[in-house]
Short mmCIF file of C-alpha atoms in Angstrom, two decimals:
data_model
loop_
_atom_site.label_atom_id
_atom_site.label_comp_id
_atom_site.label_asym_id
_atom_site.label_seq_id
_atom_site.Cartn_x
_atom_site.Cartn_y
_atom_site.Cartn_z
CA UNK E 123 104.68 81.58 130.83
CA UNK E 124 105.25 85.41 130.33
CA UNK E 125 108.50 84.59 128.82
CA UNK E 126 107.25 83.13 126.04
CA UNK E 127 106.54 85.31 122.32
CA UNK E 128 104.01 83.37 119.63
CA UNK E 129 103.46 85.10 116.19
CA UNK E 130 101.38 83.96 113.43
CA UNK E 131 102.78 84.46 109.41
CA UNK E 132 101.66 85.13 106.03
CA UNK E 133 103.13 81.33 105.67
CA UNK E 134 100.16 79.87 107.89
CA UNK E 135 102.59 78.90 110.81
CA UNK E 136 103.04 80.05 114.37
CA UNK E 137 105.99 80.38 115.42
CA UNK E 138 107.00 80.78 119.64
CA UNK E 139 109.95 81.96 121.16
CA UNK E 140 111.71 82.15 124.50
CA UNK E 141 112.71 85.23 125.79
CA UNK E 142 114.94 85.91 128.13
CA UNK E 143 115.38 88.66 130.52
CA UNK E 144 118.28 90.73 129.46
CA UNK E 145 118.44 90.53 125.12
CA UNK E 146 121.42 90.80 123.12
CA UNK E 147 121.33 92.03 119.40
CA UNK E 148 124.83 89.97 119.14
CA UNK E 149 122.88 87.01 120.28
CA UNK E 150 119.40 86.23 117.75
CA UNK E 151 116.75 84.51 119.31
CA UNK E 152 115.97 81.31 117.70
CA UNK E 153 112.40 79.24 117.69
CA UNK E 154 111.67 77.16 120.16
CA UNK E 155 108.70 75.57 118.22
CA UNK E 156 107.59 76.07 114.65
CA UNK E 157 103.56 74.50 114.26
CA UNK E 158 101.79 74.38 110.55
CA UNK E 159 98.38 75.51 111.28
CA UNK E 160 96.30 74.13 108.80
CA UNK E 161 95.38 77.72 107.88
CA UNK E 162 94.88 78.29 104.36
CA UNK E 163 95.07 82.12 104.24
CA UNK E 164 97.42 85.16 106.17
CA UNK E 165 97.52 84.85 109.84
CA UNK E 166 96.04 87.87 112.04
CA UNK E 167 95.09 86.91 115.28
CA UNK E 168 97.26 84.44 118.01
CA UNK E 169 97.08 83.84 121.68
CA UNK E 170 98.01 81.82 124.30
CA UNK E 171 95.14 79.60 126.24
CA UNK E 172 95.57 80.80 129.87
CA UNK E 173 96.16 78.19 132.36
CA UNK E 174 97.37 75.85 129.52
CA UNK E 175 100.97 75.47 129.03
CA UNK E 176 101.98 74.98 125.49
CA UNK E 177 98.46 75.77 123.15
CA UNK E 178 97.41 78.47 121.71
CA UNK E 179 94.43 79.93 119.72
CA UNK E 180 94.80 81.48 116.21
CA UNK E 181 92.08 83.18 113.40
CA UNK E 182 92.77 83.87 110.26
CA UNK E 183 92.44 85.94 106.83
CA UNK E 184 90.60 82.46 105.65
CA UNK E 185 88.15 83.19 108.43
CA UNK E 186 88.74 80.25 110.88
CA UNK E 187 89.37 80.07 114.34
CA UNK E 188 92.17 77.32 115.15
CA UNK E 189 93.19 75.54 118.23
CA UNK E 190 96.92 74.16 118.28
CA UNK E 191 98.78 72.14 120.82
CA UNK E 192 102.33 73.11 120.32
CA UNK E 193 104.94 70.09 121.35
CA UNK E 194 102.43 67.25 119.60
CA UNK E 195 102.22 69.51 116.84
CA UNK E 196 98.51 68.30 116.69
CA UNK E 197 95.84 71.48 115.27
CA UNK E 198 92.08 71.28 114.90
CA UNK E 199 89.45 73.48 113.96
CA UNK E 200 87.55 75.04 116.50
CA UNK E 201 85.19 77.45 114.24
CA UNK E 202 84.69 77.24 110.97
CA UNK E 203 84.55 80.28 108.47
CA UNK E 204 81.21 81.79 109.42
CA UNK E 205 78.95 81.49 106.68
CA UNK E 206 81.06 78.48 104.27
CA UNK E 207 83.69 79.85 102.05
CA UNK E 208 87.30 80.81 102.52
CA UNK E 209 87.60 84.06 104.21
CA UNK E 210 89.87 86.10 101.96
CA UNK E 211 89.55 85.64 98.35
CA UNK E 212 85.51 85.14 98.82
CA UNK E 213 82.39 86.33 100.57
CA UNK E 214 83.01 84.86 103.52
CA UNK E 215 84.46 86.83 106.35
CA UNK E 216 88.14 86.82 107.83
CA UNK E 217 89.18 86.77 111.09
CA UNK E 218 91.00 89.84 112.24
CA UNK E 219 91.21 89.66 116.39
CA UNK E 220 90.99 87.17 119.01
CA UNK E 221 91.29 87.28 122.76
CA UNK E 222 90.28 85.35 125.69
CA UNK E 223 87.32 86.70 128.20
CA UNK E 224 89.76 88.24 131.58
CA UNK E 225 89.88 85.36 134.19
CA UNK E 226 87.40 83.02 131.70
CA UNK E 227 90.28 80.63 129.92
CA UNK E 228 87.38 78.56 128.31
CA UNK E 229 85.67 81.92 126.53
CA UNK E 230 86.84 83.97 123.74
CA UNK E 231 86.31 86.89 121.36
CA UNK E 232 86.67 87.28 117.74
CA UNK E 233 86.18 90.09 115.47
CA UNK E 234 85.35 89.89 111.84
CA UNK E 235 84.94 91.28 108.44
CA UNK E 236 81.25 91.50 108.60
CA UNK E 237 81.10 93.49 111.27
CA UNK E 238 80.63 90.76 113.88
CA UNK E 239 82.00 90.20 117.18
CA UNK E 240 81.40 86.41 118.34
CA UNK E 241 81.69 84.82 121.58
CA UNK E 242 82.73 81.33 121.50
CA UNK E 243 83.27 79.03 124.21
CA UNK E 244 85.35 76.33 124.22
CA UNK E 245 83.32 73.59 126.50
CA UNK E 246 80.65 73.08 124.33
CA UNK E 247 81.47 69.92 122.42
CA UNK E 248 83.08 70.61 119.07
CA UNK E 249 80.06 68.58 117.16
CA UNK E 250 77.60 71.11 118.27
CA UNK E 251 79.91 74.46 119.08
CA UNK E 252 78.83 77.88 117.39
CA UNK E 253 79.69 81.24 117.93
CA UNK E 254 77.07 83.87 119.40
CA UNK E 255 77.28 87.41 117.94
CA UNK E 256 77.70 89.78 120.69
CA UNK E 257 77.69 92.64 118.05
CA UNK E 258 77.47 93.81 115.22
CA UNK E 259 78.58 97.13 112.95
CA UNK E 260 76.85 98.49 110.11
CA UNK E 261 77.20 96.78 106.65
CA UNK E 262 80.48 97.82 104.98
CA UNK E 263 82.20 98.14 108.37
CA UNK E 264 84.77 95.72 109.99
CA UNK E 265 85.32 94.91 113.13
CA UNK E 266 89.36 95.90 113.67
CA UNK E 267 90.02 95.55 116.87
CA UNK E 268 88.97 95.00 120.68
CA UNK E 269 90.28 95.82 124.22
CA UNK E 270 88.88 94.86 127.47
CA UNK E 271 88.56 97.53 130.46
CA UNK E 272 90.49 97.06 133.26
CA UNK E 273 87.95 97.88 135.80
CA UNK E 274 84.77 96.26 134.22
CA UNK E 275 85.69 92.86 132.77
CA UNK E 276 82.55 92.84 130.39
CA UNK E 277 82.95 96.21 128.84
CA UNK E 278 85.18 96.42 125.85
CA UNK E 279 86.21 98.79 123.63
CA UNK E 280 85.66 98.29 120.13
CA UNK E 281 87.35 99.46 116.81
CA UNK E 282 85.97 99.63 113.45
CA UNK E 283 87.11 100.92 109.92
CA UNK E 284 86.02 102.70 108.40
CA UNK E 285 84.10 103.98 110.39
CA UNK E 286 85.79 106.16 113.35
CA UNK E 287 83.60 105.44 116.72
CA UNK E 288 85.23 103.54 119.03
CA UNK E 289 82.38 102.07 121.18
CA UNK E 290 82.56 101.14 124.76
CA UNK E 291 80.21 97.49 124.83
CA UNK E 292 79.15 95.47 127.57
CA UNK E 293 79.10 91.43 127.00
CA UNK E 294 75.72 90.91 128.99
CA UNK E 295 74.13 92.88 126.59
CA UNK E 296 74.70 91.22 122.99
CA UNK E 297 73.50 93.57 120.04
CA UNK E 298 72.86 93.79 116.85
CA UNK E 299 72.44 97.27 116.94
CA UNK E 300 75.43 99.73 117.09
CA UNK E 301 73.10 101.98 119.42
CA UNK E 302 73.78 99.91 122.33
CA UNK E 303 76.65 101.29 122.64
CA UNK E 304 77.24 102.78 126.83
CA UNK E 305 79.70 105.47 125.20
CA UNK E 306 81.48 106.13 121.65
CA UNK E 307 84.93 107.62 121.37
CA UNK E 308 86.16 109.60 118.23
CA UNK E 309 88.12 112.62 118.07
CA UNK E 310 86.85 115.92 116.91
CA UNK E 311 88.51 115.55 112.96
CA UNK E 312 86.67 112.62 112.25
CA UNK E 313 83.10 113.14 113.88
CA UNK E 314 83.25 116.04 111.73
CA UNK E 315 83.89 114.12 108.11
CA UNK E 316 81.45 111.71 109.97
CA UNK E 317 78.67 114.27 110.48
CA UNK E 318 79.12 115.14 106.26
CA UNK E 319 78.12 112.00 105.27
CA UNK E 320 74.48 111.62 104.00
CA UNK E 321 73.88 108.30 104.03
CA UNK E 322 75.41 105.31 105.09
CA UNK E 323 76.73 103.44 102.57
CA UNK E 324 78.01 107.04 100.44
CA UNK E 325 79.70 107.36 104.36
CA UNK E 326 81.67 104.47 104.33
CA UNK E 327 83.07 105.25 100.47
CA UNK E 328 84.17 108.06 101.36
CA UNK E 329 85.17 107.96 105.19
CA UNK E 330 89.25 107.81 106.16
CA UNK E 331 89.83 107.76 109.76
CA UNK E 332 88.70 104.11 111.19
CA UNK E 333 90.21 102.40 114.06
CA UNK E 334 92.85 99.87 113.51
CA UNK E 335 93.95 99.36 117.06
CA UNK E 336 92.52 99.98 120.43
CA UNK E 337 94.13 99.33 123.42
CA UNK E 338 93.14 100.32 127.71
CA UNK E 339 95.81 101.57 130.14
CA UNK E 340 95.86 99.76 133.60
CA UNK E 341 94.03 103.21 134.67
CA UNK E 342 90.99 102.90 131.97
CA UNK E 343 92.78 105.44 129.77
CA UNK E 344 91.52 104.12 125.88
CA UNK E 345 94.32 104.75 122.86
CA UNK E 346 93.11 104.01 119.69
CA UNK E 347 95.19 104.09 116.41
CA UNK E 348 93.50 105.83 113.27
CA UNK E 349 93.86 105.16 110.02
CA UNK E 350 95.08 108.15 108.17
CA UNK E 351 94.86 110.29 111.35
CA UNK E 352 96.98 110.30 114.84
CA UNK E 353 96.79 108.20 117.45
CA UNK E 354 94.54 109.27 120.18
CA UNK E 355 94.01 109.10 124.18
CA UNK E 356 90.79 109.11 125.67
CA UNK E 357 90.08 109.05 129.78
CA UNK E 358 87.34 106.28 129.37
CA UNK E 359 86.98 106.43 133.13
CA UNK E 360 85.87 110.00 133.88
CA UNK E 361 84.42 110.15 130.08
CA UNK E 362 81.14 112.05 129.28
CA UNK E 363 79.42 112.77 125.88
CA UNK E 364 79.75 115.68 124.29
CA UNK E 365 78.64 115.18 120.47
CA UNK E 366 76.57 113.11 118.81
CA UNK E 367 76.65 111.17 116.07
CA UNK E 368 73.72 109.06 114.25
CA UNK E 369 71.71 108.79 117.63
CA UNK E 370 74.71 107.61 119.37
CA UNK E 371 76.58 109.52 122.45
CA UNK E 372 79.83 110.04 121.55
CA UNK E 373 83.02 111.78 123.69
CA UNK E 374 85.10 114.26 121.55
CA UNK E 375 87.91 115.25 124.09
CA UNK E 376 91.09 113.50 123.23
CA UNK E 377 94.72 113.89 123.49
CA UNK E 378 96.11 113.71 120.00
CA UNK E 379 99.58 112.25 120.13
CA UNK E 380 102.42 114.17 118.19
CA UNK E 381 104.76 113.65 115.35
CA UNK E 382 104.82 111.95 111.85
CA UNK E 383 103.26 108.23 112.83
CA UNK E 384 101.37 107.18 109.42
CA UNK E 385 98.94 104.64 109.92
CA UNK E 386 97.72 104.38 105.95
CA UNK E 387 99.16 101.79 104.06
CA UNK E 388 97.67 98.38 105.68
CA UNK E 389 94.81 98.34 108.42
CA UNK E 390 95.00 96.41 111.44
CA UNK E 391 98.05 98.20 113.35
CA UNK E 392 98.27 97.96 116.82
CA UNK E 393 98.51 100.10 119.98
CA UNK E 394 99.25 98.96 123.04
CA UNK E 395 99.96 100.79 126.70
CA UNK E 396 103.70 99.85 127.64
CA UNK E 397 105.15 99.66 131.47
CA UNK E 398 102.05 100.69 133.66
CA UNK E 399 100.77 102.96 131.11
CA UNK E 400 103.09 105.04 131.35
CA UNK E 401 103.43 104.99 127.39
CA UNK E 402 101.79 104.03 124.77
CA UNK E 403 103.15 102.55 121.52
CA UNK E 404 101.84 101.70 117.73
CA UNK E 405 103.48 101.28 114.28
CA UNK E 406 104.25 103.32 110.94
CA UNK E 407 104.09 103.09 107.21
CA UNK E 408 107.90 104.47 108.08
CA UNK E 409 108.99 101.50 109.50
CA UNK E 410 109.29 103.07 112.88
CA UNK E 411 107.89 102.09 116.20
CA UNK E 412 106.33 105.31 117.49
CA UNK E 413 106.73 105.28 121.67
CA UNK E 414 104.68 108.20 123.34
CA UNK E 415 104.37 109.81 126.61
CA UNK E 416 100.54 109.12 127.50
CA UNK E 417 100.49 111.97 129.98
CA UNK E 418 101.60 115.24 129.77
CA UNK E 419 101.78 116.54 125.73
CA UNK E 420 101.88 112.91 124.37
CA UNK E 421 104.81 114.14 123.25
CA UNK E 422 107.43 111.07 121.52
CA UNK E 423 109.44 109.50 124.12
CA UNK E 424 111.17 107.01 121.78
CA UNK E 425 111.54 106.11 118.17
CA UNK E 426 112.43 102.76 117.17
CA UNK E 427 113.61 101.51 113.55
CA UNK E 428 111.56 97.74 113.52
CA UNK E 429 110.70 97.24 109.60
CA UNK E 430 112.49 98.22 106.59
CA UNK E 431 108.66 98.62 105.06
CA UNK E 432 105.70 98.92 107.74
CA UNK E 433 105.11 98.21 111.46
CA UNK E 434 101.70 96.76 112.57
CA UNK E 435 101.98 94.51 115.66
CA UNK E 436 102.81 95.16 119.02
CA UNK E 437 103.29 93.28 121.38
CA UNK E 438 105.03 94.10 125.37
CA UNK E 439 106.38 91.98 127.87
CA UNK E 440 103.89 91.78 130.60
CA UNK E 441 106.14 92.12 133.21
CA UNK E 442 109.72 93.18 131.90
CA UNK E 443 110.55 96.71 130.33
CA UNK E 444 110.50 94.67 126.89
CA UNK E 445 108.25 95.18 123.58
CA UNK E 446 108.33 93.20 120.53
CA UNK E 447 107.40 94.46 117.41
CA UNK E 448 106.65 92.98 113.62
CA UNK E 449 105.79 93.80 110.20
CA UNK E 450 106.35 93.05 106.42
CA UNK E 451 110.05 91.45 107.31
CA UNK E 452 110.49 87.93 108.32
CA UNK E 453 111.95 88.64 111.76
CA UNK E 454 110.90 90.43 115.16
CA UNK E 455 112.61 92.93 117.00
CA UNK E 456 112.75 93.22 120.66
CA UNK E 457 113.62 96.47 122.60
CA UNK E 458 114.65 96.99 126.24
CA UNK E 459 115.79 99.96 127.97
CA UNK E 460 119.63 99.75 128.90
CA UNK E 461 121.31 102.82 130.88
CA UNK E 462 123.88 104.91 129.59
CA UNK E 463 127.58 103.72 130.19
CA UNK E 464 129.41 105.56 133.06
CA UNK E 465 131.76 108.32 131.85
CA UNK E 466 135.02 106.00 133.24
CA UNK E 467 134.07 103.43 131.77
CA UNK E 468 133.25 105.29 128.16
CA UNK E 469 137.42 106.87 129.13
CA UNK E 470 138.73 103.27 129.77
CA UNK E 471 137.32 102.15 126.72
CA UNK E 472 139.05 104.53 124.43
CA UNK E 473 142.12 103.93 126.71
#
C-alpha cells in the first residue's frame, strides 16, 4: 500500500501512518499503528515485506534483524546479532540498512558495522536460518548504505565510511574481497586524501569523506551523500574508470551538487532521487532538507526547514509528488508541491 509511511525510533517502536493524497499542515497526521519491537537498541533500518499487507522488517543499532506483524502486534526475531552480543554498546555489530532483493519478497539485504553485507532469506526455517555474506569492506570500515540498479537487479551500489568508494557489486558474485568490485565511484577530493594514505588502518584514522547514503535514479544515475563533503551525481550507466585506487577501477567524473548541505554531525543520512529523477534530495546538520536539480548545474531547486537540529532520513512517495523527512525531533514532516494562488483570488482575499 504506497500510502502507507513506517518509521523506526530511538524508543525501539515502529510507528506507520496513512497518508493521504492532498496533506494539510492544519490537519496532523496521526498513527495508525504503534508496534514495540523487542529491539533493545536505536532503530536504523525499516521496510515493508512486499506482497504482505501489514508486516514489516526492521534492524537495529543492537544488531538484529526483526520481523513484525503489525495489527496482532506479534514480533520475532529473524537474525540474531551476528557474532553474540548487543550491537551498540559491545563488539558485536549493528545493523545500519535493510532492503528487500527487487521482485524477490522472500530475500533481503543488510549492511553492517563490520563491514558486511548479508543476504538472508526468509524461507529457510527459522531453526536453521543464517545470513550469507555477500561482501565485505576492509576492517575499520562500515557498511552505510546500499541501492539497487534499476536496470540490473543484482548489481548494487554500495556505501561505506569512512572510506569514500562507492562500489558497484553484483549478488552472483559474493566477496570477501573489496576488489570484486565491477566499478568504484568517488569524486576527485576524496580519491585524492585517499591516494595520501599509507596504509590502511593510518587511512581510515584519518580519512573524512565516506558515504552515508547512496541512492539510483530510474535512469541508472548514482547520488551518493558524503560525509563532510557534497553530495555527488555519477552516470553509472555510461560510467568508465578513470583513476585508480588500491588496485581497484574507480570513476572520478561527478557532478558536485551546490550550496551549504553539511553532512558531518551523525552518519547514516540519506539521499534519495525524487519524482522520476528529476531531483534528488538528502539532509543537513542545518536542519534543512536540501532538494537539487539532478541535471543541468545541480543547482538547489528547493529548501525545506524539517528538524530544528539535523535531517537524516528520506523518504518519497512512490507515486505522489510527496517526500517525508525525519531527524532528531519526534515528528515527520511531509512536503507536496501546491501552485501559487491566482492573482483574483490573492485580490478577493484582501477584499
Amino acid at each position: 500500500d504506497p500510502s502507507l509511511l513506517a518509521s523506526g525510533s530511538d524508543d525501539t517502536r515502529v510507528l506507520v501512518w496513512r497518508v493521504p493524497p492532498r496533506i494539510s499542515a492544519d490537519d496532523p497526521l496521526r498513527p495508525a499503528s504503534t508496534t514495540d519491537t523487542g529491539h533493545t537498541h536505536n532503530i536504523f533500518g525499516v521496510v515493508f515485506v512486499p506482497r504482505t499487507p501489514g508486516e514489516v522488517v526492521t534492524c537495529a543499532a543492537d544488531g538484529e534483524v526483526r520481523h513484525h506483524e503489525l495489527e496482532a502486534q506479534r514480533s520475532k526475531l529473524l537474525l540474531p546479532t551476528p557474532g553474540g552480543g548487543g550491537g551498540a554498546f559491545s563488539e558485536a555489530p549493528m545493523a545500519f540498512k535493510l532492503a528487500f532483493l527487487p521482485g524477490q519478497p522472500h530475500a533481503l539485504l543488510c549492511s553492517y558495522q563490520d563491514g558486511a553485507v548479508r543476504l538472508l532469506d526468509l524461507r529457510v526455517a527459522a531453526a536453521s536460518r543464517s545470513a550469507d555474506v555477500v561482501a565485505q569492506l576492509g576492517a575499520g570500515v562500515l557498511a552505510t548504505s546500499f541501492a539497487f540498479h534499476p536496470a540490473a537487479p543484482t548489481m548494487y551500489a554500495l556505501g561505506a565510511d569512512p572510506d569514500p568508494l562507492v562500489r558497484l557489486l553484483d549478488l552472483r558474485r559474493p566477496s570477501t574481497t573489496t576488489a570484486d568490485a565491477a566499478l568504484c565511484f568517488a569524486p576527485s577530493h576524496a580519491l585524492a586524501e585517499l591516494s595520501q594514505m599509507e596504509t590502511p588502518r593510518r587511512r581510515w584514522r584519518s580519512m573524512r569523506h565516506g558515504a552515508s547514503g547512496v541512492d539510483f535514479s530510474p535512469s541508472g544515475v548514482l547520488a551518493a551523500t558524503y560525509r563532510d563533503g557534497p553530495a555527488c551525481l555519477f552516470d553509472a550507466a555510461r560510467a568508465a574508470p578513470t583513476a585508480w585506487a588500491a588496485g581497484e577501477a574507480v570513476c572520478c567524473e561527478a557532478l558536485q551538487l551546490k550550496g551549504g548541505h553539511r553532512n558531518s554531525r551523525t552518519f547514516l543520512k540519506e539521499c534519495r532521487f525524487l519524482w522520476d529523477g528529476r531531483h534528488v534530495a538528502t539532509g543537513s546538520d542545518c536542519g534543512h532538507l536540501f532538494v537539487y536539480e539532478a541535471y543541468g548545474g545541480g543547482d538547489i531547486a528547493s529548501l525545506l526547514r524539517a528538524d530544528r537540529h539535523i535531517v537524516n532520513c528520506v523518504a518519497p512517495h512512490p507515486t505522489l509528488p510527496v517526500v517525508a523527512a525525519s531527524g532528531i525531533e519526534h515528528t515527520i514532516k511531509l512536503f507536496q508541491p501546491v501552485l501559487p494562488r491566482p492573482a483574483d483570488a490573492r485580490k478577493a482575499d484582501a477584499d
